[in-house]
């Protein structure tokens, strides 16, 4: 039973394309996150949703648009992909928005050529 | 602004030797502290956390960390490492100022050699 799953695991695409990454959690959590991990392993929060409502929106280009159709899903759509978007994107979830343990998905490695 | 500093990017150590991975944070408000571990090609997993109470916290696989408020540190230690402990370790701070946000350190790669 996978707690937090992401699809696809690998994504290779060309500059200028639009792509989506999907995330689902079966833990019954009410808060979900998107993180970006760069080539130096630095992990940075991008977005956070609580009960389908956006609560954290870091300084991310507006080419990135998250969508949460329900509490168990948080998708990330990226328009007009650029070389600098190449990274590993992690989805995570937690119960509540306070100081809570976060459960991470396996990551999606995005390579833009 | 809050920040998390992991002082060592890589720590090579021989099997069965002790290890300490250092973490310092900067924040003027209440903090909650975490260590996560990332094995190759996997997501992060919680190793241990400090929310309140005893300043020494332990994990089930022999790691421990001590919250030191005066030194703003949360160093991770293990008295005897195994090859299987080879991984990336991330220190994280959640700041409790209405709108909780978790900030991660840059990570420390622990490499255990036989």
CSV table of C-alpha atoms in Angstrom, one decimal, chain B:
chain,number,residue,atom,x,y,z
B,1,UNK,CA,14.2,35.2,8.1
B,2,UNK,CA,14.5,31.7,9.4
B,3,UNK,CA,17.2,29.4,8.1
B,4,UNK,CA,18.7,26.0,8.6
B,5,UNK,CA,22.4,25.3,8.3
B,6,UNK,CA,23.9,21.9,7.9
B,7,UNK,CA,27.5,22.4,8.4
B,8,UNK,CA,28.8,19.4,6.5
B,9,UNK,CA,27.8,18.6,3.0
B,10,UNK,CA,29.5,15.1,3.2
B,11,UNK,CA,30.6,13.0,6.1
B,12,UNK,CA,32.6,9.8,5.3
B,13,UNK,CA,32.9,7.4,8.2
B,14,UNK,CA,33.9,3.8,8.7
B,15,UNK,CA,31.4,1.2,9.6
B,16,UNK,CA,30.9,0.8,13.4
B,17,UNK,CA,32.4,4.3,14.1
B,18,UNK,CA,30.3,7.0,15.8
B,19,UNK,CA,29.0,9.9,13.7
B,20,UNK,CA,27.6,13.4,14.3
B,21,UNK,CA,25.7,15.4,11.7
B,22,UNK,CA,25.4,19.0,12.6
B,23,UNK,CA,22.4,21.3,12.3
B,24,UNK,CA,22.0,24.8,13.4
B,25,UNK,CA,18.9,27.0,12.9
B,26,UNK,CA,18.1,30.7,13.2
B,27,UNK,CA,14.7,31.7,14.5
B,28,UNK,CA,13.5,34.1,17.1
B,29,UNK,CA,10.2,32.2,17.6
B,30,UNK,CA,9.1,28.8,18.6
B,31,UNK,CA,10.6,26.1,16.4
B,32,UNK,CA,9.8,22.4,15.9
B,33,UNK,CA,12.7,20.3,14.7
B,34,UNK,CA,13.0,17.3,12.4
B,35,UNK,CA,15.5,15.0,10.9
B,36,UNK,CA,14.6,13.3,7.6
B,37,UNK,CA,16.6,10.6,5.8
B,38,UNK,CA,16.6,10.1,2.0
B,39,UNK,CA,17.9,6.8,0.6
B,40,UNK,CA,19.0,6.8,-3.1
B,41,UNK,CA,16.1,7.4,-5.5
B,42,UNK,CA,13.6,7.6,-2.8
B,43,UNK,CA,11.5,10.2,-1.0
B,44,UNK,CA,12.3,11.6,2.4
B,45,UNK,CA,11.3,9.6,5.6
B,46,UNK,CA,11.1,11.0,9.1
B,47,UNK,CA,13.9,9.9,11.3
B,48,UNK,CA,13.0,11.8,14.5
B,49,UNK,CA,11.4,15.0,15.7
B,50,UNK,CA,11.4,17.4,18.6
B,51,UNK,CA,8.2,19.2,19.3
B,52,UNK,CA,8.4,19.7,23.1
B,53,UNK,CA,9.4,18.0,26.3
B,54,UNK,CA,12.6,16.1,26.6
B,55,UNK,CA,15.3,17.7,24.6
B,56,UNK,CA,16.9,14.3,23.7
B,57,UNK,CA,14.9,12.4,21.1
B,58,UNK,CA,15.7,8.9,19.7
B,59,UNK,CA,14.8,7.0,16.6
B,60,UNK,CA,14.1,3.3,16.4
B,61,UNK,CA,17.3,2.6,14.5
B,62,UNK,CA,19.8,4.0,17.0
B,63,UNK,CA,20.0,7.6,16.0
B,64,UNK,CA,19.4,10.4,18.5
B,65,UNK,CA,19.3,14.2,18.4
B,66,UNK,CA,19.5,16.8,21.1
B,67,UNK,CA,17.7,20.1,21.0
B,68,UNK,CA,20.0,22.8,22.4
B,69,UNK,CA,18.1,26.1,22.6
B,70,UNK,CA,21.0,28.2,23.7
B,71,UNK,CA,23.1,27.1,20.8
B,72,UNK,CA,20.2,26.8,18.4
B,73,UNK,CA,21.3,23.4,17.4
B,74,UNK,CA,19.8,20.0,16.7
B,75,UNK,CA,22.7,17.7,16.0
B,76,UNK,CA,22.1,14.1,15.0
B,77,UNK,CA,24.3,11.3,16.4
B,78,UNK,CA,24.7,7.6,16.2
B,79,UNK,CA,27.3,5.7,18.3
B,80,UNK,CA,27.9,3.0,15.7
B,81,UNK,CA,26.9,3.3,12.0
B,82,UNK,CA,26.2,0.5,9.5
B,83,UNK,CA,26.7,0.4,5.8
B,84,UNK,CA,22.9,0.7,5.4
B,85,UNK,CA,23.0,4.1,7.1
B,86,UNK,CA,24.5,5.5,3.9
B,87,UNK,CA,22.0,8.2,2.8
B,88,UNK,CA,21.3,11.9,2.6
B,89,UNK,CA,20.1,13.4,5.9
B,90,UNK,CA,18.1,16.6,6.1
B,91,UNK,CA,17.5,18.8,9.1
B,92,UNK,CA,14.2,20.7,9.0
B,93,UNK,CA,12.6,23.4,11.1
B,94,UNK,CA,8.9,24.2,11.2
B,95,UNK,CA,8.4,27.7,12.5
B,96,UNK,CA,5.3,28.3,14.6
B,97,UNK,CA,4.2,31.8,13.5
B,98,UNK,CA,0.7,31.3,12.2
B,99,UNK,CA,1.1,29.8,8.8
B,100,UNK,CA,3.5,27.1,9.6
B,101,UNK,CA,6.2,26.5,7.0
B,102,UNK,CA,9.0,23.9,7.0
B,103,UNK,CA,12.4,24.9,6.0
B,104,UNK,CA,15.0,22.3,5.1
B,105,UNK,CA,18.7,22.4,5.4
B,106,UNK,CA,20.9,21.6,2.3
B,107,UNK,CA,21.4,18.1,3.5
B,108,UNK,CA,24.4,16.0,4.6
B,109,UNK,CA,25.5,13.0,2.7
B,110,UNK,CA,26.6,10.2,5.1
B,111,UNK,CA,28.8,7.7,3.4
B,112,UNK,CA,29.6,4.6,5.5
B,113,UNK,CA,32.7,2.7,4.3
B,114,UNK,CA,33.5,-0.9,5.1
